[in-house]
XYZ file of C-alpha atoms in Angstrom:
576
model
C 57.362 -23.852 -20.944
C 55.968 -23.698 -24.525
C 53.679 -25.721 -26.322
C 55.133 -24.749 -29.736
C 58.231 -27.191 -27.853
C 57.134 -29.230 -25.888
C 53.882 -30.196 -27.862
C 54.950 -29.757 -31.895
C 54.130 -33.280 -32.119
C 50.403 -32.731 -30.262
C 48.095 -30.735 -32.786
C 45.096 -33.206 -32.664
C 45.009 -33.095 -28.909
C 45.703 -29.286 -28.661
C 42.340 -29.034 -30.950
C 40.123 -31.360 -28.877
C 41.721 -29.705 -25.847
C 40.975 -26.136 -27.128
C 37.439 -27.101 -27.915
C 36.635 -29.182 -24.620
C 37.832 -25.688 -22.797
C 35.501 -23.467 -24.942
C 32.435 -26.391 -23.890
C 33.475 -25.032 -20.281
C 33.529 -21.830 -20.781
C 29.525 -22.357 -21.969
C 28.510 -24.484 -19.568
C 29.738 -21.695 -16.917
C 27.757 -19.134 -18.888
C 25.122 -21.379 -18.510
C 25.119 -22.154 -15.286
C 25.581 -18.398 -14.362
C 22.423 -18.040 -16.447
C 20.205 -20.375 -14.453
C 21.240 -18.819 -11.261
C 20.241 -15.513 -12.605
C 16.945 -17.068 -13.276
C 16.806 -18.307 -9.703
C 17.348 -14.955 -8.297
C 14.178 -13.427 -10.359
C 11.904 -16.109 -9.639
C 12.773 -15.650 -6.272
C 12.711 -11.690 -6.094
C 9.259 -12.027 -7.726
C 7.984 -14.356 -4.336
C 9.449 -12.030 -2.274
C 7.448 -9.011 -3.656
C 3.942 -11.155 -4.201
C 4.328 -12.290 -0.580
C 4.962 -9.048 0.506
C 2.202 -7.415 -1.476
C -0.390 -10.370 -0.577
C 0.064 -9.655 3.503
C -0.141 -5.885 2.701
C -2.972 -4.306 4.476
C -5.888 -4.001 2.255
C -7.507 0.116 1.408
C -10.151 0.855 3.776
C -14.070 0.712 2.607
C -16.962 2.082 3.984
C -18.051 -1.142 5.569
C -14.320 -1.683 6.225
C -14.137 1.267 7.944
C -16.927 0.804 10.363
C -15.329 -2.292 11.009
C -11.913 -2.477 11.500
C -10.985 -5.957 11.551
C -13.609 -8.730 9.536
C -13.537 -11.531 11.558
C -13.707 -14.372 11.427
C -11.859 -13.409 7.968
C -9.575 -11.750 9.663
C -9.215 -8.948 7.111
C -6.087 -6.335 8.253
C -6.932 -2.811 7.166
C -4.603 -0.479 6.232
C -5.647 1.922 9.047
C -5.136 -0.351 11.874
C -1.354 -0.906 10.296
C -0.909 2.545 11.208
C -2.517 2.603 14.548
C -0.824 -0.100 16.290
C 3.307 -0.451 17.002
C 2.702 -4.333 16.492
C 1.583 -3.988 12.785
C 3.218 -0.549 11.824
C 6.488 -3.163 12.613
C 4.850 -5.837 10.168
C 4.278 -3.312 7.888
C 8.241 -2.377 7.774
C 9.183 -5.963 7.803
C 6.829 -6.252 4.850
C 8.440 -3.404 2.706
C 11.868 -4.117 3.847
C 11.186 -7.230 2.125
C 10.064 -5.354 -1.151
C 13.385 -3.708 -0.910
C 15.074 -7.075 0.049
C 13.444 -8.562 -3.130
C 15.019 -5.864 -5.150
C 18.537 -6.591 -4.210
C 18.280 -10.034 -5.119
C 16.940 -8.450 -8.432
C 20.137 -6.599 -8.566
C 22.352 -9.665 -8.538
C 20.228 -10.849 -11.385
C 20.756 -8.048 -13.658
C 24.577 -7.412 -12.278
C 25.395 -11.140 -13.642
C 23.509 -11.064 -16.807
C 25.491 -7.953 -17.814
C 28.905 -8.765 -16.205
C 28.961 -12.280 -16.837
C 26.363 -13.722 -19.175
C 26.789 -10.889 -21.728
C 30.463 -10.499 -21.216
C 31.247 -14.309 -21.837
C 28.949 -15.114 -24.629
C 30.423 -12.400 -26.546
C 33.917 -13.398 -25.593
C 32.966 -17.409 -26.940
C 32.298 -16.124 -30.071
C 35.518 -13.848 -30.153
C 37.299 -17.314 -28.715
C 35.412 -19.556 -31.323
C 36.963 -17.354 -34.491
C 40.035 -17.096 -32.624
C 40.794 -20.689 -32.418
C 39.765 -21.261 -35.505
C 41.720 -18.999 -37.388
C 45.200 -20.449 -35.271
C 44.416 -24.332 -36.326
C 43.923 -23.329 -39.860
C 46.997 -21.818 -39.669
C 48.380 -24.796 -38.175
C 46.433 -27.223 -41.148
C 47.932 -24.883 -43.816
C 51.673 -25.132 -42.254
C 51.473 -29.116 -42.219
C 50.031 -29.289 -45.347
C 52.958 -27.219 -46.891
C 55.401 -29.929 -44.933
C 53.454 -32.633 -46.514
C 53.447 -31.397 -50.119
C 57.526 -30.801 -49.936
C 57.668 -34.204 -48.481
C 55.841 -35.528 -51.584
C 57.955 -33.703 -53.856
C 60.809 -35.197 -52.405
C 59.807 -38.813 -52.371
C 58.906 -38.028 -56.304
C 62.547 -36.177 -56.823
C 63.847 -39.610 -54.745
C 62.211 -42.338 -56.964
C 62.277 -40.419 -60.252
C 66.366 -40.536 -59.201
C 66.535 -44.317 -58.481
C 64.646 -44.873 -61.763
C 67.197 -43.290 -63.861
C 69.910 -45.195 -61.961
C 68.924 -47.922 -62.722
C 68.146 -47.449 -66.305
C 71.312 -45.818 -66.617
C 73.034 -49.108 -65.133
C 71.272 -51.301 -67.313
C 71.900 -48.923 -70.294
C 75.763 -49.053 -69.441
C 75.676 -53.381 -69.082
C 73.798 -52.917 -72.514
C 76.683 -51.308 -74.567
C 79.033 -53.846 -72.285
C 77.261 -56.589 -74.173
C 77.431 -55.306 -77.189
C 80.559 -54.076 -77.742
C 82.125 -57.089 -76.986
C 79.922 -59.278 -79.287
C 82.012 -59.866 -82.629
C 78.909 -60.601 -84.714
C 77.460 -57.179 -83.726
C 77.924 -54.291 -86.245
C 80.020 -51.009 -85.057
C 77.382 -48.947 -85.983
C 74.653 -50.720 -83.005
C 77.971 -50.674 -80.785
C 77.826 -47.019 -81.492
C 74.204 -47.001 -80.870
C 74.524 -48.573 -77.317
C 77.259 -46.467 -76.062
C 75.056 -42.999 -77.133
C 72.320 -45.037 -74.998
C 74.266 -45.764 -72.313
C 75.860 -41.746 -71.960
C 71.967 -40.834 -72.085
C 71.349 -42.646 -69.492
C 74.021 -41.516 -67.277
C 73.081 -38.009 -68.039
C 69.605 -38.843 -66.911
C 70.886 -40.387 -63.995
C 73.235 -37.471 -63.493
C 70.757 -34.740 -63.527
C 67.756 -37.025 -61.185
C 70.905 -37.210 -58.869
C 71.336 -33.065 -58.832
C 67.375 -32.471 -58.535
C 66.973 -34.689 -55.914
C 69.739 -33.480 -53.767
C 68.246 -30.122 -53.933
C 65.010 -30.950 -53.274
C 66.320 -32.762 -50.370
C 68.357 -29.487 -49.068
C 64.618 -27.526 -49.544
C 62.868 -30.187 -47.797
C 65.412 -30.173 -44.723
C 65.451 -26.409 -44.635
C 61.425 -26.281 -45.196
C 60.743 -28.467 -42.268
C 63.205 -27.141 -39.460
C 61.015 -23.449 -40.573
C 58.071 -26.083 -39.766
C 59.140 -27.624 -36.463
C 61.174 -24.706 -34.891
C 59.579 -21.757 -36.356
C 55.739 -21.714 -38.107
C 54.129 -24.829 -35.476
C 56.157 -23.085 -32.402
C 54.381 -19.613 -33.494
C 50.970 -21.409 -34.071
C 51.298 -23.075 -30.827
C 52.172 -20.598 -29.009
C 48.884 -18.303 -30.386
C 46.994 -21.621 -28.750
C 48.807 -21.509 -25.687
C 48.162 -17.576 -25.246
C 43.940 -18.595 -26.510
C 43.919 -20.619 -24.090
C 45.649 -19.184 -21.210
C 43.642 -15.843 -21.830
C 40.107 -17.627 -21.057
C 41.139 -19.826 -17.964
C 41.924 -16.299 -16.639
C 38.899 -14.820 -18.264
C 37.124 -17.388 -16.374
C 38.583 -17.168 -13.170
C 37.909 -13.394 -13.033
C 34.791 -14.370 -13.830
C 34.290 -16.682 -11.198
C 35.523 -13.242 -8.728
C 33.310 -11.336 -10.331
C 30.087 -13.612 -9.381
C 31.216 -13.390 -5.827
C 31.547 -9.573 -6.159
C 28.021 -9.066 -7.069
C 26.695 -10.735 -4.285
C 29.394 -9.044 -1.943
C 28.054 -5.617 -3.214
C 24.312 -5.976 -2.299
C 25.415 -7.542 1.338
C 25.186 -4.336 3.020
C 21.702 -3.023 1.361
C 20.068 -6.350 1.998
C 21.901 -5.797 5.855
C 20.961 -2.480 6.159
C 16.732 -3.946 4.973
C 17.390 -6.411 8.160
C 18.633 -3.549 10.327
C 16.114 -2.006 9.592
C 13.652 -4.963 10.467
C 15.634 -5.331 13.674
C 14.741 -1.770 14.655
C 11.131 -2.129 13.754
C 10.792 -5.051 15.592
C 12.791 -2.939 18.806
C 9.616 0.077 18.430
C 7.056 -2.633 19.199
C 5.576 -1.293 22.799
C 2.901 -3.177 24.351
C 1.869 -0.278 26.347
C 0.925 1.734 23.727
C -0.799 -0.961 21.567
C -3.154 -1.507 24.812
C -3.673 2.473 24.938
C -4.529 2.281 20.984
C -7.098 -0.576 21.703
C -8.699 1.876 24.133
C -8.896 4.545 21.863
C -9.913 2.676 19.086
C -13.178 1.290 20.713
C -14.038 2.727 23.970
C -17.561 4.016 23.411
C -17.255 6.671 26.117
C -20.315 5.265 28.492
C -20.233 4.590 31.391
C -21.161 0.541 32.865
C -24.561 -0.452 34.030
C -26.039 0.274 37.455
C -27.349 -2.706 39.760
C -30.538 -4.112 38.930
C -33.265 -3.036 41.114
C -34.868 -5.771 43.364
C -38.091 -6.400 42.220
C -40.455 -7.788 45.750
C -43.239 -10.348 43.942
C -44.150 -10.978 47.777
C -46.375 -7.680 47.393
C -49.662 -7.751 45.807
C -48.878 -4.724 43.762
C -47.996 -4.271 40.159
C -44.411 -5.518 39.385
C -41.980 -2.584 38.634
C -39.633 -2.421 35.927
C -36.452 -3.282 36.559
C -33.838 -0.846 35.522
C -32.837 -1.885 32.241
C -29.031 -2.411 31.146
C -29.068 0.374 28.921
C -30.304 2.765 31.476
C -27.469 4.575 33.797
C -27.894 4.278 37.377
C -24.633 6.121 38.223
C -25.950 7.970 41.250
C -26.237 5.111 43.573
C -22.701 4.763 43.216
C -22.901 0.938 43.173
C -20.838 -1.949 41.897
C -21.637 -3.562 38.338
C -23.746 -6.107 38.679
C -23.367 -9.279 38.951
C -25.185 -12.848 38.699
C -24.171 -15.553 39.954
C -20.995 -14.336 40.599
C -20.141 -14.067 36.876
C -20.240 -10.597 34.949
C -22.241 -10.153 32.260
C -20.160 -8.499 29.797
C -20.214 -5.553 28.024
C -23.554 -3.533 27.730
C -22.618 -0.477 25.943
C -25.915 0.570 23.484
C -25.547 -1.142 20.550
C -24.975 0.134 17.261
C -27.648 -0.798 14.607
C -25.986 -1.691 11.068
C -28.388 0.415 8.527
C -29.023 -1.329 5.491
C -28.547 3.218 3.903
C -25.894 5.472 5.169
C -25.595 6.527 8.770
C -27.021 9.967 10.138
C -24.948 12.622 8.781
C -23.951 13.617 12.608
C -22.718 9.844 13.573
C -25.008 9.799 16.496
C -25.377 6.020 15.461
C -22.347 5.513 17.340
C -21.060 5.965 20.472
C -19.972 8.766 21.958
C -15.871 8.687 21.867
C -16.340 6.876 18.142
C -19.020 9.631 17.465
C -16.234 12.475 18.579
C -13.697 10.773 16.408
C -15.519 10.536 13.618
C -16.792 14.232 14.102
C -13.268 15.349 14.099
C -12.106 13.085 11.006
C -14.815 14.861 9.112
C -13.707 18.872 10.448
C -10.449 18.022 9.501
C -11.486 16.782 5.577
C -13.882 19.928 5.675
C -10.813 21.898 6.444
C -8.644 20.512 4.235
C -11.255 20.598 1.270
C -11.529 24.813 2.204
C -7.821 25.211 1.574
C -7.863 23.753 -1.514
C -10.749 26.363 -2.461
C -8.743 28.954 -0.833
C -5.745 27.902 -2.944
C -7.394 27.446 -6.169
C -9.336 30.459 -5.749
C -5.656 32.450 -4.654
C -4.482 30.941 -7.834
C -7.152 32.099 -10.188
C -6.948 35.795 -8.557
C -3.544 36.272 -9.306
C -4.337 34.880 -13.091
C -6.864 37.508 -13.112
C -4.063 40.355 -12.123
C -2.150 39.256 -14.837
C -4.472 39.403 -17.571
C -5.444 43.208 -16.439
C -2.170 43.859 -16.733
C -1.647 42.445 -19.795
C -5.007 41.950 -21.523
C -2.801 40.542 -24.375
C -2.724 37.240 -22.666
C -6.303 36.179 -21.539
C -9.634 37.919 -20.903
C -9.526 39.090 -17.335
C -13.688 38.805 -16.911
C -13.410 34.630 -17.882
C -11.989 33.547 -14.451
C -14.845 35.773 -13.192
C -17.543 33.095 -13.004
C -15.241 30.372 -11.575
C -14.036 32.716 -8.567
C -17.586 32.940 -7.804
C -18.083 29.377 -8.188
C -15.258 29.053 -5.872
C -16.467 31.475 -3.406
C -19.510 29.606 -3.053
C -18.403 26.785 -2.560
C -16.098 28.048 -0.014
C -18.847 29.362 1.853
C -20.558 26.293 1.621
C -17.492 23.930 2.975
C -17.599 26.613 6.277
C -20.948 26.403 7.329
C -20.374 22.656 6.714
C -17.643 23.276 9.603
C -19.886 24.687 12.017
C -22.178 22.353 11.545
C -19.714 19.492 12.078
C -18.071 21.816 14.508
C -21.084 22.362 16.760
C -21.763 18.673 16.546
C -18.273 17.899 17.801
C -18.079 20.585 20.917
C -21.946 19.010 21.935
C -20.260 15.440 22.001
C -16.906 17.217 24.010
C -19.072 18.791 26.243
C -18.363 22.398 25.422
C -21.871 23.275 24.762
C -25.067 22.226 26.207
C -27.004 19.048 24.961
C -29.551 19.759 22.252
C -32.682 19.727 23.145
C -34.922 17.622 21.136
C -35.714 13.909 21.630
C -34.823 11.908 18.828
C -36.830 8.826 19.881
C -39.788 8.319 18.234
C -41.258 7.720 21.511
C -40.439 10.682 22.877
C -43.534 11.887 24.527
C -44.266 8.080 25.858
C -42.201 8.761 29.214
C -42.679 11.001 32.099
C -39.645 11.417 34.532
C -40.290 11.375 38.129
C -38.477 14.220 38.921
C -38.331 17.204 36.705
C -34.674 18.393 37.929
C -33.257 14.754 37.324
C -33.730 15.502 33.643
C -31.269 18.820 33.847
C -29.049 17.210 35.775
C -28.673 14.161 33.596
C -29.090 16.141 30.108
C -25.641 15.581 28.845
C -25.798 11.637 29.679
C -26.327 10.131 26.079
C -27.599 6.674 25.910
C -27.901 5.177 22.309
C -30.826 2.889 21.595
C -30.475 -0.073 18.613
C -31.523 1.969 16.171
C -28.715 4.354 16.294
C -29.978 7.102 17.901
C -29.223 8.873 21.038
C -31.410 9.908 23.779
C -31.538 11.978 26.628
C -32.406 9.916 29.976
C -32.180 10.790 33.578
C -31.058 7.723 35.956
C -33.606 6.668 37.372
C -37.027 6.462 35.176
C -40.623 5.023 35.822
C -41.731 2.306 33.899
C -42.864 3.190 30.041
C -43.924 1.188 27.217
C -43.363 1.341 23.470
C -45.853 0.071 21.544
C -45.487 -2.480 18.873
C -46.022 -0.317 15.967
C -42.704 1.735 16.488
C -41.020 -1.449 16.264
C -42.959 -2.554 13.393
C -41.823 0.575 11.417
C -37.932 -0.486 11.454
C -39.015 -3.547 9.357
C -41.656 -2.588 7.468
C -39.507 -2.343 4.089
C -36.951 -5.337 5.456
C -37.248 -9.231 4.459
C -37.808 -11.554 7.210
C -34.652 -12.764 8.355
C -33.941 -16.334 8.593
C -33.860 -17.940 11.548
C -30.133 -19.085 12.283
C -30.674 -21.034 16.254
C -32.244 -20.991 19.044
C -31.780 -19.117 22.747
C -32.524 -19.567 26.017
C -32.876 -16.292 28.077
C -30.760 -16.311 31.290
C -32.190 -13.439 32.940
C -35.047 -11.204 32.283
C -34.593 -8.265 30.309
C -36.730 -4.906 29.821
C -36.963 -3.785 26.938
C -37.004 -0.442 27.341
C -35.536 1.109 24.301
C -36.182 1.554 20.671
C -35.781 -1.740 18.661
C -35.574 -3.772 21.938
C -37.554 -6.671 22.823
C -38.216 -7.977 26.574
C -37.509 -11.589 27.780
C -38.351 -13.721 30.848
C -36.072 -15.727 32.522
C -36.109 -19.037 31.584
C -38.198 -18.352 27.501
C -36.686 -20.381 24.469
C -36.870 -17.631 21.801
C -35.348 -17.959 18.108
C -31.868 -16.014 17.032
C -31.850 -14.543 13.336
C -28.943 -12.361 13.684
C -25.765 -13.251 15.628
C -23.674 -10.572 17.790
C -21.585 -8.356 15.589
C -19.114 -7.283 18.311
C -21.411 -4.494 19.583
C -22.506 -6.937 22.819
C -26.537 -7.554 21.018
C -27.919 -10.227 19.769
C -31.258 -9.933 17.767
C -34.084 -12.645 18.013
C -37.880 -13.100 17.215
C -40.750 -14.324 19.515
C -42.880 -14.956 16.581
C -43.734 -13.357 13.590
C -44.344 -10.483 14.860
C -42.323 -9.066 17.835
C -38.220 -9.134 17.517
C -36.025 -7.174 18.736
C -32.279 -6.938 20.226
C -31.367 -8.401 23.367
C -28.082 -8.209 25.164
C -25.944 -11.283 24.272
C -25.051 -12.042 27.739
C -28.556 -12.455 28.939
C -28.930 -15.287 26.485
C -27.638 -18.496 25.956
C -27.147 -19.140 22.094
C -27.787 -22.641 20.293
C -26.620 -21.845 16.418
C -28.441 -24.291 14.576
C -29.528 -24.239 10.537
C -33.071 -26.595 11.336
C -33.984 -23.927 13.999
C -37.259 -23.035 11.815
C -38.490 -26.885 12.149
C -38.970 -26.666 15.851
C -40.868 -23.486 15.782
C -44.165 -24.653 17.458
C -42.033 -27.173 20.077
C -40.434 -23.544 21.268
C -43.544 -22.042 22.060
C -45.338 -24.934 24.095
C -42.099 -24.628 25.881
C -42.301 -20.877 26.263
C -45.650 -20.942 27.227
C-alpha cells in the first residue's frame, strides 16, 4: 500500500488532505488547552473554598469568646479542641492538597501535550511544505518536456508539409515547357531544402519524444512515488503522534489518581476519629465555670408582722442544706453561674473576672507563656555566654566586655519573667486549692456585711462566688440580709454612656440583689432591657435613670423591642 502508486494521479487531494489533518492536529492542541484551563480555574475554587471555611486567628475578644454567634464565627482554637472540627479541618486541607493535584494535570498537559504538539505543527507545517514543493517542481519539469515536445511535434509537421508542397512545386515546374531550366533548377534546390528540413524536424522530434517518454516514467514511477511516499510517512507520523497523545492525556490523569485517593483516604480516616464522647467531655472543659448550682430559696412567711427577710439570692451557695435545685413551677430556671462582666479596658491581670475552672485555665495558659518566654532568655543568654568565651579566647574576633551589658539585660529580664511565675503560679495553686484563700475582700462593700456565725466564714473561705463586676468574693452559705448602697453602683457607670434601651421585661420571680452591679426585682414589675444576655445566664436592665443593674435571665421574661423608650412612663404606672 503506497500512495506514490496508488495515488500518483491524487496530488491536489493529498494537499487538502495533508492540511485538513494538520487543522486536527490544532484543534486537539486546542482543546487540550481549554481543559488545562478548566483544571486551574477549578484548582483555584478548590483552594479559595478551602481557605474561606478555614478557621479564622484568635483575637482578644475572640478569645474570650469562642464562638460569635449569631455570626457564627469558627476560631481556630476550637478547630483544635473538638474531634468534630479537627476532622473539618483535615477535610479542608485535604482539599488544598486535592486542589493541587488537579493543578498537576494542568501543568503535566501543558508541557506534555500543548508544548509538545505546537512545536511538532510547526515542524509538520515546514515539513509538508517542503514535500509538495517538491512535488510542484517534479510536475512542472513533466510539463515543460511535454511542451517541448508538442513544439519538436508541430515544428516537424510544419516542415512536412512545406517540404511536400516544395516537392509538388518542382513537379510543376519541371514539367512546364515554357519554364526556363534554370527556375527548374531553382525548384528542385527548393524542394531538397525542404526535405532536409523535413528530415532533420523528423530526427529532433523523435528524440525529444524518446526524452519525454523516459522523463515521465522517472516522473510517474520514480520522483511522484518518492514525494508521495514522504506524504504518506508526514502523515502517518502525526496520526500516531496524535494517538500517543491522546494516551498520554489519560496518563496524566491516571498518575495523580492515587494522591487525590490517598487526600480522600485520608478524609475517610478523619471522618472515622470523630468521637462524640470526647467532643461532649471538651464542651465540659471548655465552659464549666467550676461552681457549684444554687441552693433552694428560703420561704419567706408575710403572715408574720415582722420585717421580711431576704431571700437567699441565686448567686449565694446554700450547699449545706444539701437540697435539690430549685424549682418553680416545675420548670428549672437555668443556669445561674456569676456572671462575667465584659470591661470596656483589659481584665484583672489575675483573671478573677472569670470563673473559677476558666480562671485556672487561663492561669495555666499564662505559666506556660511565662515559661516558655524564660527559656528563650535562658537560651539567648547561653548563646551570648559562649560568644563571650570565644572572644577571650580570641580577642582577635570581638570585644569580650560588649556582650557584657546585654547578659545583664538578659539576666534581668530573666529575673523578672520568674517572679512573674510565682506570681501567676501562686494565683494558679489558690484557684487549685493548694494554698489557702487570700484574705482580703475585693468587694467594694466589703465591710457592709456581718456573718452570723464567725466559724461559717472559715469553713466556707475557699467558696468563690463572682459578682457582675468580675470580681470574686469570699461568702459563707448562709448570710443575713445586707444592702449596697446606690453609690457603689453608680461608680461602675460614672464614665459609661447611657445605654439604649433595646425592650422591655417582665420579672417572673423576685430577685435580691445582693451583689455588686445587681439590681433587685419584684415579682410581677415591667422594667426596661438595655443589654441582652451574652451567654453568661444575665441580663442587664434599668428601673429608671438611675438604678440598673444585672438580673438573671431566667427570672425575666424578655420583650426585644426598638420603640421600648416611647412607653417609658406607661411602664412605671404599671410598675407602680
Amino acid at each position: 500500500m503506497s500512495w506514490g502508486t496508488e495515488l500518483w494521479d491524487q496530488f491536489d487531494n493529498l494537499e487538502k488532505h495533508t492540511q485538513w489533518g494538520i487543522d486536527v492536529l490544532e484543534k486537539y492542541i486546542k482543546f487540550v488547552k481549554e481543559r488545562t484551563e478548566i483544571e486551574l480555574s477549578y484548582a483555584k475554587q478548590l483552594r479559595n473554598l478551602s481557605k474561606k471555611y478555614q478557621p479564622k486567628k484568635n483575637s482578644k475578644e475572640e478569645e474570650e469568646y469562642r464562638l460569635c454567634w449569631p455570626k457564627f464565627c469558627l476560631l481556630r482554637q476550637d478547630f483544635a479542641r473538638y474531634t468534630s472540627t479537627r476532622a473539618f479541618l483535615a477535610t479542608l486541607n485535604e482539599m488544598n492538597d486535592y486542589a493541587g493535584q488537579h493543578e498537576v494535570i494542568s501543568e503535566n498537559m501543558t508541557s506534555l501535550i500543548t508544548g509538545e504538539l505546537t512545536r511538532y505543527v510547526q515542524e509538520l507545517k515546514q515539513e509538508r511544505k517542503s514535500h509538495f514543493h517538491d512535488g510542484r517542481k517534479a510536475q512542472q519539469h513533466i510539463e515543460t518536456c511535454w511542451k517541448q515536445l508538442e513544439a519538436s511535434k508541430r515544428r516537424f509537421e510544419r516542415d512536412c508539409k512545406e517540404a511536400d508542397r516544395a516537392q509538388q512545386y518542382f513537379e510543376k515546374m519541371d514539367a512546364d515547357i515554357n519554364v526556363t531550366k534554370a527556375d527548374v533548377e531553382k525548384a528542385r534546390q527548393q524542394a531538397q531544402l525542404r526535405h532536409q528540413m523535413a528530415e532533420d524536424s523528423k530526427a529532433e522530434y523523435s528524440s525529444t519524444l524518446q526524452k519525454f517518454n523516459s522523463e515521465q516514467h522517472e516522473h510517474y514511477y520514480t520522483h511522484i512515488p518518492n514525494i508521495f511516499q514522504k506524504i504518506q510517512e508526514m502523515e502517518e507520523r502525526r496520526i500516531v503522534r496524535i494517538g500517543e497523545s491522546m494516551k498520554t492525556f489519560a496518563e496524566v490523569d491516571r498518575q495523580v489518581i492515587p494522591i487525590i485517593g490517598k487526600c480522600l483516604d485520608e478524609i475517610t480516616k478523619a471522618a472515622e476519629s470523630v468521637d462524640h464522647k470526647n467532643d461532649s467531655q471538651m464542651v465540659i472543659e471548655a465552659f464549666k465555670s467550676g461552681f457549684e448550682p444554687p441552693g433552694d430559696i428560703e420561704f419567706e412567711d408575710f403572715t408574720q408582722p415582722m420585717k421580711r427577710t431576704v431571700s437567699e439570692s441565686s448567686l449565694s451557695n446554700s450547699r449545706g442544706d444539701g437540697k435539690s435545685e430549685p424549682k418553680f413551677g416545675g420548670k428549672s430556671k437555668g443556669k445561674l453561674w456569676p456572671f462575667i462582666k465584659k470591661n470596656k479596658g483589659a481584665g484583672p491581670e489575675d483573671f478573677s473576672n472569670l470563673p473559677p475552672e476558666q480562671r485556672r485555665k487561663k492561669l495555666q495558659q499564662k505559666v506556660d507563656e511565662l515559661n516558655r518566654d524564660i527559656q528563650k532568655e535562658l537560651d539567648q543568654r547561653d548563646a551570648l555566654t559562649k560568644m563571650k568565651d570565644v572572644y577571650i579566647k580570641n580577642p582577635q574576633m570581638g570585644d569580650a566586655a560588649s556582650v557584657d551589658h546585654r547578659l545583664s539585660e538578659l539576666a534581668q529580664n530573666i529575673e523578672k519573667l520568674r517572679l512573674e511565675v510565682q506570681k501567676f503560679e501562686g494565683w494558679l495553686a489558690e484557684v487549685e486549692g493548694r494554698l489557702p484563700a487570700r484574705n482580703e475582700q475585693p468587694r467594694r462593700q466589703s465591710g457592709m456585711y456581718e456573718p452570723q456565725n464567725p466559724s461559717a466564714v472559715n469553713s466556707c473561705a475557699q467558696d468563690r462566688e463572682s459578682s457582675p463586676d468580675g470580681s470574686y468574693t469570699e461568702e459563707q452559705s448562709q448570710e443575713t440580709e445586707m444592702k449596697v448602697p446606690a453609690t457603689d453602683f453608680d461608680d461602675e457607670f460614672d464614665d459609661e454612656e447611657p445605654l439604649p434601651t433595646i425592650g422591655t421585661c417582665k420579672a417572673l420571680y423576685t430577685f435580691e440583689g445582693q451583689n455588686e452591679g445587681t439590681i433587685s426585682v419584684a415579682e410581677g414589675e415591667m422594667l426596661y432591657v438595655i443589654e441582652e444576655d451574652k451567654g453568661d445566664g444575665w441580663t442587664r436592665i434599668r428601673r429608671n435613670e438611675d438604678e440598673e443593674g444585672y438580673v438573671p435571665t431566667s427570672y425575666v421574661e424578655v420583650y426585644l423591642d426598638k420603640n421600648a423608650k416611647d412607653v417609658y412612663k406607661p411602664l412605671q404606672k404599671i410598675s407602680e
